[in-house]
PDB file of C-alpha atoms and ligand atoms in Angstrom:
ATOM      1  CA  UNK A1470       0.187   0.362  -0.073  1.00 95.00           C
ATOM      2  CA  UNK A1471       1.126   3.471  -1.229  1.00 96.00           C
ATOM      3  CA  UNK A1472       2.943   5.054   2.029  1.00 97.00           C
ATOM      4  CA  UNK A1473       0.521   8.214   1.384  1.00 97.00           C
ATOM      5  CA  UNK A1474      -2.039   6.478   1.346  1.00 97.00           C
ATOM      6  CA  UNK A1475      -1.444   4.453   4.558  1.00 97.00           C
ATOM      7  CA  UNK A1476      -0.832   7.467   6.244  1.00 97.00           C
ATOM      8  CA  UNK A1477      -4.003   8.862   5.357  1.00 97.00           C
ATOM      9  CA  UNK A1478      -5.905   5.714   6.267  1.00 96.00           C
ATOM     10  CA  UNK A1479      -4.200   6.144   9.974  1.00 97.00           C
ATOM     11  CA  UNK A1480      -5.490   9.344  10.266  1.00 97.00           C
ATOM     12  CA  UNK A1481      -2.762  11.337   9.938  1.00 97.00           C
ATOM     13  CA  UNK A1482      -3.957  13.971   7.965  1.00 96.00           C
ATOM     14  CA  UNK A1483      -4.732  15.153   4.529  1.00 96.00           C
ATOM     15  CA  UNK A1484      -2.699  13.960   1.318  1.00 97.00           C
ATOM     16  CA  UNK A1485      -1.144  16.944   1.456  1.00 98.00           C
ATOM     17  CA  UNK A1486      -0.305  17.017   4.908  1.00 97.00           C
ATOM     18  CA  UNK A1487       1.263  13.701   4.981  1.00 98.00           C
ATOM     19  CA  UNK A1488       3.292  14.615   1.370  1.00 97.00           C
ATOM     20  CA  UNK A1489       5.004  17.162   3.468  1.00 98.00           C
ATOM     21  CA  UNK A1490       5.742  15.070   6.502  1.00 98.00           C
ATOM     22  CA  UNK A1491       7.504  12.596   4.528  1.00 97.00           C
ATOM     23  CA  UNK A1492       9.461  15.305   2.050  1.00 97.00           C
ATOM     24  CA  UNK A1493      10.364  16.643   5.940  1.00 97.00           C
ATOM     25  CA  UNK A1494      11.458  13.489   6.981  1.00 97.00           C
ATOM     26  CA  UNK A1495       9.212  13.451  10.007  1.00 97.00           C
ATOM     27  CA  UNK A1496       7.575  10.052   9.478  1.00 97.00           C
ATOM     28  CA  UNK A1497       9.860   6.687  10.534  1.00 97.00           C
ATOM     29  CA  UNK A1498       8.002   3.142  10.024  1.00 95.00           C
ATOM     30  CA  UNK A1499       9.937   0.612  12.233  1.00 92.00           C
ATOM     31  CA  UNK A1500      12.524   2.759  13.067  1.00 94.00           C
ATOM     32  CA  UNK A1501      13.255   3.962   9.243  1.00 94.00           C
ATOM     33  CA  UNK A1502      12.724   5.836   6.829  1.00 95.00           C
ATOM     34  CA  UNK A1503       9.583   4.686   5.242  1.00 95.00           C
ATOM     35  CA  UNK A1504       9.395   2.512   2.201  1.00 94.00           C
ATOM     36  CA  UNK A1505       7.611   4.253  -0.825  1.00 95.00           C
ATOM     37  CA  UNK A1506       5.206   1.127  -0.553  1.00 95.00           C
ATOM     38  CA  UNK A1507       4.221  -0.679   2.842  1.00 95.00           C
ATOM     39  CA  UNK A1508       3.803  -4.489   2.169  1.00 91.00           C
ATOM     40  CA  UNK A1509       1.836  -5.356   5.482  1.00 93.00           C
ATOM     41  CA  UNK A1510      -0.502  -2.745   6.025  1.00 95.00           C
ATOM     42  CA  UNK A1511      -2.633  -6.025   7.717  1.00 95.00           C
ATOM     43  CA  UNK A1512       0.367  -5.859  10.728  1.00 92.00           C
ATOM     44  CA  UNK A1513       0.026  -2.982  12.723  1.00 89.00           C
ATOM     45  CA  UNK A1514       3.110  -1.046  11.940  1.00 91.00           C
ATOM     46  CA  UNK A1515       5.161   0.946  14.124  1.00 95.00           C
ATOM     47  CA  UNK A1516       5.251   4.946  13.105  1.00 97.00           C
ATOM     48  CA  UNK A1517       6.087   7.447  14.713  1.00 97.00           C
ATOM     49  CA  UNK A1518       6.175  11.396  13.499  1.00 97.00           C
ATOM     50  CA  UNK A1519       8.714  13.211  14.761  1.00 96.00           C
ATOM     51  CA  UNK A1520       9.749  10.618  17.191  1.00 95.00           C
ATOM     52  CA  UNK A1521       6.237  10.099  18.503  1.00 96.00           C
ATOM     53  CA  UNK A1522       5.154   6.521  18.569  1.00 97.00           C
ATOM     54  CA  UNK A1523       1.773   6.951  16.842  1.00 97.00           C
ATOM     55  CA  UNK A1524      -0.485   3.907  17.302  1.00 96.00           C
ATOM     56  CA  UNK A1525      -1.892   2.441  14.282  1.00 97.00           C
ATOM     57  CA  UNK A1526      -4.490  -0.049  12.901  1.00 97.00           C
ATOM     58  CA  UNK A1527      -4.698  -3.301  10.747  1.00 96.00           C
ATOM     59  CA  UNK A1528      -6.093  -2.885   7.458  1.00 96.00           C
ATOM     60  CA  UNK A1529      -8.725  -3.069   5.698  1.00 96.00           C
ATOM     61  CA  UNK A1530     -10.349  -3.776   8.835  1.00 97.00           C
ATOM     62  CA  UNK A1531     -10.003  -3.452  12.378  1.00 97.00           C
ATOM     63  CA  UNK A1532     -11.450  -4.507  15.665  1.00 98.00           C
ATOM     64  CA  UNK A1533     -10.947  -2.739  18.611  1.00 98.00           C
ATOM     65  CA  UNK A1534     -12.331  -3.750  22.064  1.00 98.00           C
ATOM     66  CA  UNK A1535     -13.455  -0.795  24.337  1.00 98.00           C
ATOM     67  CA  UNK A1536     -14.029  -1.035  28.017  1.00 98.00           C
ATOM     68  CA  UNK A1537     -16.477   1.378  28.195  1.00 98.00           C
ATOM     69  CA  UNK A1538     -16.763   3.863  31.189  1.00 98.00           C
ATOM     70  CA  UNK A1539     -19.879   5.300  32.828  1.00 98.00           C
ATOM     71  CA  UNK A1540     -20.863   8.870  31.212  1.00 98.00           C
ATOM     72  CA  UNK A1541     -19.997   8.068  27.809  1.00 98.00           C
ATOM     73  CA  UNK A1542     -21.976   8.373  24.460  1.00 98.00           C
ATOM     74  CA  UNK A1543     -22.108   5.720  22.203  1.00 98.00           C
ATOM     75  CA  UNK A1544     -22.212   7.897  19.268  1.00 97.00           C
ATOM     76  CA  UNK A1545     -20.274  10.489  16.772  1.00 96.00           C
ATOM     77  CA  UNK A1546     -22.683  13.287  17.530  1.00 96.00           C
ATOM     78  CA  UNK A1547     -23.204  12.852  22.115  1.00 97.00           C
ATOM     79  CA  UNK A1548     -25.482  15.379  23.417  1.00 97.00           C
ATOM     80  CA  UNK A1549     -24.668  15.018  27.212  1.00 97.00           C
ATOM     81  CA  UNK A1550     -21.280  13.378  27.734  1.00 98.00           C
ATOM     82  CA  UNK A1551     -18.298  13.102  25.682  1.00 98.00           C
ATOM     83  CA  UNK A1552     -18.576  10.644  22.914  1.00 98.00           C
ATOM     84  CA  UNK A1553     -16.941   6.706  23.347  1.00 98.00           C
ATOM     85  CA  UNK A1554     -14.595   7.445  20.452  1.00 98.00           C
ATOM     86  CA  UNK A1555     -13.158  10.133  22.230  1.00 98.00           C
ATOM     87  CA  UNK A1556     -11.102   7.295  24.112  1.00 98.00           C
ATOM     88  CA  UNK A1557      -9.508   6.166  21.315  1.00 98.00           C
ATOM     89  CA  UNK A1558      -6.281   7.912  19.984  1.00 97.00           C
ATOM     90  CA  UNK A1559      -6.333  11.337  18.667  1.00 96.00           C
ATOM     91  CA  UNK A1560      -5.253  10.350  14.883  1.00 97.00           C
ATOM     92  CA  UNK A1561      -8.075   7.484  14.687  1.00 97.00           C
ATOM     93  CA  UNK A1562     -11.069  10.399  15.886  1.00 94.00           C
ATOM     94  CA  UNK A1563     -11.770  11.175  12.074  1.00 86.00           C
ATOM     95  CA  UNK A1564     -11.449   7.037  10.773  1.00 96.00           C
ATOM     96  CA  UNK A1565     -14.615   5.649   9.682  1.00 95.00           C
ATOM     97  CA  UNK A1566     -15.211   3.833  13.410  1.00 98.00           C
ATOM     98  CA  UNK A1567     -18.371   2.756  14.431  1.00 98.00           C
ATOM     99  CA  UNK A1568     -20.019   0.849  17.418  1.00 98.00           C
ATOM    100  CA  UNK A1569     -21.330  -2.868  17.191  1.00 98.00           C
ATOM    101  CA  UNK A1570     -24.730  -1.628  19.028  1.00 97.00           C
ATOM    102  CA  UNK A1571     -25.197   0.752  21.379  1.00 97.00           C
ATOM    103  CA  UNK A1572     -24.741   0.579  25.576  1.00 98.00           C
ATOM    104  CA  UNK A1573     -26.202   3.375  27.733  1.00 98.00           C
ATOM    105  CA  UNK A1574     -24.448   6.825  28.785  1.00 98.00           C
ATOM    106  CA  UNK A1575     -24.101   4.875  32.301  1.00 98.00           C
ATOM    107  CA  UNK A1576     -23.479   0.975  31.143  1.00 98.00           C
ATOM    108  CA  UNK A1577     -20.158   0.156  31.390  1.00 98.00           C
ATOM    109  CA  UNK A1578     -18.481  -2.715  29.953  1.00 98.00           C
ATOM    110  CA  UNK A1579     -17.642  -4.272  26.323  1.00 98.00           C
ATOM    111  CA  UNK A1580     -18.107  -2.298  23.224  1.00 98.00           C
ATOM    112  CA  UNK A1581     -16.718  -3.625  20.060  1.00 98.00           C
ATOM    113  CA  UNK A1582     -15.842  -0.757  17.465  1.00 98.00           C
ATOM    114  CA  UNK A1583     -14.891  -1.405  13.807  1.00 98.00           C
ATOM    115  CA  UNK A1584     -14.856  -0.216  10.592  1.00 98.00           C
ATOM    116  CA  UNK A1585     -16.255  -3.746   9.050  1.00 98.00           C
ATOM    117  CA  UNK A1586     -19.769  -2.332   8.354  1.00 98.00           C
ATOM    118  CA  UNK A1587     -20.759  -6.209   6.835  1.00 98.00           C
ATOM    119  CA  UNK A1588     -19.661  -7.865  10.297  1.00 98.00           C
ATOM    120  CA  UNK A1589     -21.210  -4.890  12.291  1.00 98.00           C
ATOM    121  CA  UNK A1590     -24.279  -5.716  10.554  1.00 98.00           C
ATOM    122  CA  UNK A1591     -24.084  -9.502  10.794  1.00 98.00           C
ATOM    123  CA  UNK A1592     -23.316  -9.318  14.684  1.00 98.00           C
ATOM    124  CA  UNK A1593     -26.362  -6.644  15.137  1.00 97.00           C
ATOM    125  CA  UNK A1594     -28.904  -8.947  12.885  1.00 95.00           C
ATOM    126  CA  UNK A1595     -31.220 -10.200  15.267  1.00 92.00           C
ATOM    127  CA  UNK A1596     -31.224 -13.368  13.966  1.00 95.00           C
ATOM    128  CA  UNK A1597     -27.834 -13.988  14.123  1.00 97.00           C
ATOM    129  CA  UNK A1598     -28.452 -14.323  17.606  1.00 96.00           C
ATOM    130  CA  UNK A1599     -25.060 -13.212  19.252  1.00 98.00           C
ATOM    131  CA  UNK A1600     -25.123 -13.656  22.931  1.00 98.00           C
ATOM    132  CA  UNK A1601     -24.596 -10.697  25.600  1.00 98.00           C
ATOM    133  CA  UNK A1602     -23.945 -10.612  29.064  1.00 98.00           C
ATOM    134  CA  UNK A1603     -24.868  -8.275  31.673  1.00 98.00           C
ATOM    135  CA  UNK A1604     -23.972  -7.825  35.054  1.00 98.00           C
ATOM    136  CA  UNK A1605     -26.967  -5.680  36.890  1.00 98.00           C
ATOM    137  CA  UNK A1606     -26.988  -4.264  40.040  1.00 98.00           C
ATOM    138  CA  UNK A1607     -30.897  -4.085  41.073  1.00 98.00           C
ATOM    139  CA  UNK A1608     -32.119  -1.446  43.434  1.00 98.00           C
ATOM    140  CA  UNK A1609     -34.062  -3.853  45.419  1.00 98.00           C
ATOM    141  CA  UNK A1610     -32.883  -7.814  46.371  1.00 98.00           C
ATOM    142  CA  UNK A1611     -34.501 -10.090  44.345  1.00 98.00           C
ATOM    143  CA  UNK A1612     -35.202 -13.762  44.411  1.00 96.00           C
ATOM    144  CA  UNK A1613     -35.143 -16.603  41.803  1.00 97.00           C
ATOM    145  CA  UNK A1614     -38.722 -15.713  41.273  1.00 98.00           C
ATOM    146  CA  UNK A1615     -37.024 -12.962  39.395  1.00 98.00           C
ATOM    147  CA  UNK A1616     -34.944 -15.123  36.986  1.00 98.00           C
ATOM    148  CA  UNK A1617     -37.820 -17.396  36.538  1.00 98.00           C
ATOM    149  CA  UNK A1618     -39.469 -14.803  34.594  1.00 98.00           C
ATOM    150  CA  UNK A1619     -36.557 -13.130  32.952  1.00 98.00           C
ATOM    151  CA  UNK A1620     -36.370 -16.967  31.429  1.00 98.00           C
ATOM    152  CA  UNK A1621     -40.122 -17.036  30.849  1.00 98.00           C
ATOM    153  CA  UNK A1622     -40.199 -13.736  29.273  1.00 97.00           C
ATOM    154  CA  UNK A1623     -41.884 -10.574  29.373  1.00 97.00           C
ATOM    155  CA  UNK A1624     -43.710  -8.330  28.007  1.00 94.00           C
ATOM    156  CA  UNK A1625     -41.968  -4.830  27.488  1.00 91.00           C
ATOM    157  CA  UNK A1626     -43.959  -1.453  27.920  1.00 83.00           C
ATOM    158  CA  UNK A1627     -44.740  -0.233  24.499  1.00 82.00           C
ATOM    159  CA  UNK A1628     -44.083  -3.208  23.055  1.00 85.00           C
ATOM    160  CA  UNK A1629     -46.326  -6.188  22.163  1.00 83.00           C
ATOM    161  CA  UNK A1630     -43.825  -8.765  21.908  1.00 83.00           C
ATOM    162  CA  UNK A1631     -42.641 -10.667  24.872  1.00 91.00           C
ATOM    163  CA  UNK A1632     -38.417 -10.919  25.341  1.00 96.00           C
ATOM    164  CA  UNK A1633     -36.785 -13.965  27.037  1.00 97.00           C
ATOM    165  CA  UNK A1634     -33.442 -14.303  28.909  1.00 98.00           C
ATOM    166  CA  UNK A1635     -31.108 -16.850  27.813  1.00 98.00           C
ATOM    167  CA  UNK A1636     -29.619 -16.824  30.846  1.00 98.00           C
ATOM    168  CA  UNK A1637     -30.775 -15.394  34.570  1.00 98.00           C
ATOM    169  CA  UNK A1638     -28.483 -16.081  37.487  1.00 98.00           C
ATOM    170  CA  UNK A1639     -28.259 -13.896  41.041  1.00 98.00           C
ATOM    171  CA  UNK A1640     -25.092 -13.861  42.213  1.00 98.00           C
ATOM    172  CA  UNK A1641     -26.101 -11.871  45.008  1.00 98.00           C
ATOM    173  CA  UNK A1642     -30.034 -10.441  45.847  1.00 98.00           C
ATOM    174  CA  UNK A1643     -28.898  -7.339  44.280  1.00 98.00           C
ATOM    175  CA  UNK A1644     -26.366  -8.531  41.552  1.00 98.00           C
ATOM    176  CA  UNK A1645     -28.281 -10.492  38.358  1.00 98.00           C
ATOM    177  CA  UNK A1646     -25.720 -11.746  35.813  1.00 98.00           C
ATOM    178  CA  UNK A1647     -28.202 -12.455  32.381  1.00 98.00           C
ATOM    179  CA  UNK A1648     -27.545 -13.353  28.437  1.00 98.00           C
ATOM    180  CA  UNK A1649     -29.641 -12.125  26.364  1.00 98.00           C
ATOM    181  CA  UNK A1650     -29.603 -12.706  22.180  1.00 97.00           C
ATOM    182  CA  UNK A1651     -31.534  -9.519  21.355  1.00 92.00           C
ATOM    183  CA  UNK A1652     -30.829  -6.113  21.692  1.00 89.00           C
ATOM    184  CA  UNK A1653     -33.746  -3.843  22.239  1.00 91.00           C
ATOM    185  CA  UNK A1654     -33.616  -0.132  22.987  1.00 92.00           C
ATOM    186  CA  UNK A1655     -32.870  -0.719  26.704  1.00 95.00           C
ATOM    187  CA  UNK A1656     -33.548  -4.093  26.950  1.00 96.00           C
ATOM    188  CA  UNK A1657     -32.122  -5.255  29.906  1.00 98.00           C
ATOM    189  CA  UNK A1658     -33.592  -2.266  32.065  1.00 97.00           C
ATOM    190  CA  UNK A1659     -37.060  -2.676  30.435  1.00 96.00           C
ATOM    191  CA  UNK A1660     -36.923  -6.075  31.001  1.00 97.00           C
ATOM    192  CA  UNK A1661     -35.948  -6.049  34.840  1.00 97.00           C
ATOM    193  CA  UNK A1662     -38.399  -2.962  34.830  1.00 96.00           C
ATOM    194  CA  UNK A1663     -41.245  -5.357  33.885  1.00 95.00           C
ATOM    195  CA  UNK A1664     -40.358  -7.367  36.868  1.00 97.00           C
ATOM    196  CA  UNK A1665     -41.095  -4.566  39.071  1.00 96.00           C
ATOM    197  CA  UNK A1666     -37.387  -3.870  40.062  1.00 98.00           C
ATOM    198  CA  UNK A1667     -35.202  -1.637  38.574  1.00 98.00           C
ATOM    199  CA  UNK A1668     -31.480  -1.321  37.676  1.00 98.00           C
ATOM    200  CA  UNK A1669     -28.886   1.157  39.161  1.00 98.00           C
ATOM    201  CA  UNK A1670     -25.926   0.207  37.603  1.00 98.00           C
ATOM    202  CA  UNK A1671     -25.549  -2.372  34.220  1.00 98.00           C
ATOM    203  CA  UNK A1672     -22.300  -4.046  33.055  1.00 98.00           C
ATOM    204  CA  UNK A1673     -22.002  -5.488  29.611  1.00 98.00           C
ATOM    205  CA  UNK A1674     -19.587  -8.533  30.772  1.00 98.00           C
ATOM    206  CA  UNK A1675     -19.441 -10.035  27.485  1.00 98.00           C
ATOM    207  CA  UNK A1676     -20.215  -9.477  23.849  1.00 98.00           C
ATOM    208  CA  UNK A1677     -20.269 -13.286  22.000  1.00 98.00           C
ATOM    209  CA  UNK A1678     -16.541 -14.266  23.131  1.00 98.00           C
ATOM    210  CA  UNK A1679     -15.475 -11.002  24.065  1.00 98.00           C
ATOM    211  CA  UNK A1680     -15.143  -9.762  27.515  1.00 98.00           C
ATOM    212  CA  UNK A1681     -13.009  -6.766  29.368  1.00 97.00           C
ATOM    213  CA  UNK A1682     -10.318  -9.350  30.318  1.00 97.00           C
ATOM    214  CA  UNK A1683      -6.956  -7.218  31.212  1.00 96.00           C
ATOM    215  CA  UNK A1684      -8.178  -3.849  29.798  1.00 98.00           C
ATOM    216  CA  UNK A1685      -9.355  -1.444  32.247  1.00 98.00           C
ATOM    217  CA  UNK A1686     -12.031   0.842  32.120  1.00 98.00           C
ATOM    218  CA  UNK A1687     -11.483   3.738  29.326  1.00 98.00           C
ATOM    219  CA  UNK A1688      -8.989   1.506  27.694  1.00 98.00           C
ATOM    220  CA  UNK A1689      -8.922  -0.447  24.368  1.00 98.00           C
ATOM    221  CA  UNK A1690      -7.491  -3.408  22.685  1.00 97.00           C
ATOM    222  CA  UNK A1691      -6.929  -4.588  18.990  1.00 97.00           C
ATOM    223  CA  UNK A1692      -8.329  -8.304  18.647  1.00 96.00           C
ATOM    224  CA  UNK A1693      -9.185 -10.156  16.002  1.00 96.00           C
ATOM    225  CA  UNK A1694     -12.049 -10.978  13.935  1.00 97.00           C
ATOM    226  CA  UNK A1695     -11.933 -14.525  14.616  1.00 97.00           C
ATOM    227  CA  UNK A1696     -12.000 -13.752  18.748  1.00 97.00           C
ATOM    228  CA  UNK A1697     -15.112 -12.133  18.891  1.00 97.00           C
ATOM    229  CA  UNK A1698     -17.569 -15.308  18.146  1.00 95.00           C
TER     230      UNK A1698
HETATM  231  N1  URA B3167     -29.897  -2.929  28.064  1.00 95.11           N
HETATM  232  C1  URA B3167     -29.975  -1.969  28.432  1.00 95.11           C
HETATM  233  O1  URA B3167     -31.058  -1.098  29.104  1.00 95.11           O
HETATM  234  N2  URA B3167     -28.792  -0.956  28.438  1.00 95.11           N
HETATM  235  C2  URA B3167     -27.879  -0.917  27.746  1.00 95.11           C
HETATM  236  O2  URA B3167     -27.050  -0.008  27.614  1.00 95.11           O
HETATM  237  C3  URA B3167     -27.369  -2.573  27.101  1.00 95.11           C
HETATM  238  C4  URA B3167     -28.412  -3.275  27.156  1.00 95.11           C
END
């Protein structure tokens, strides 16, 4: 891949900016003056600009697991809180990176980000039943009756379809682990509200095979597509 195209694809700047950086010997790849063509853009390269390390993404498609903190919006145009995308490196801010589904601003945990629109669509299409695991902290102590109701299926307010949890188990009377394979708006909170309880905190602990293991809140990791499901 042509070096200018490569730098542009990493969010370094316009064609003109990248040309100027190269002409002024500001760019190094793997510690060396960059070649005219990057032989293996699928492998993240060690890029430095003016001696500063710049994180690179594998091309053409990349997959990033973010451990989402509370008070960040899953949106490129946030209204009340900063965007989850603002947690990524500066040079990635203008790249076409989308979230796979949404987490509410106050929900924490696993959020997959990618530029692979086809895979994103696959993962969010209900018929593909991608399993999401949540830990919900409840306002009121609950017993197995709640788990039973969630697995049997509940009717959501303003919806005429029942939705079921694949699995629901209390870890403590106020901490519920729950798996769902659909992704309706505020689904977990609405399912629990339909059982006369309330979620005071929600964490997505897994999306498919992905977890936040080894990723601190607010941090991210580049993963392989094959790790997702
Ligand atoms: N269900 C919710 O209610 N909120 C989320 O953020 C995710 C699932």
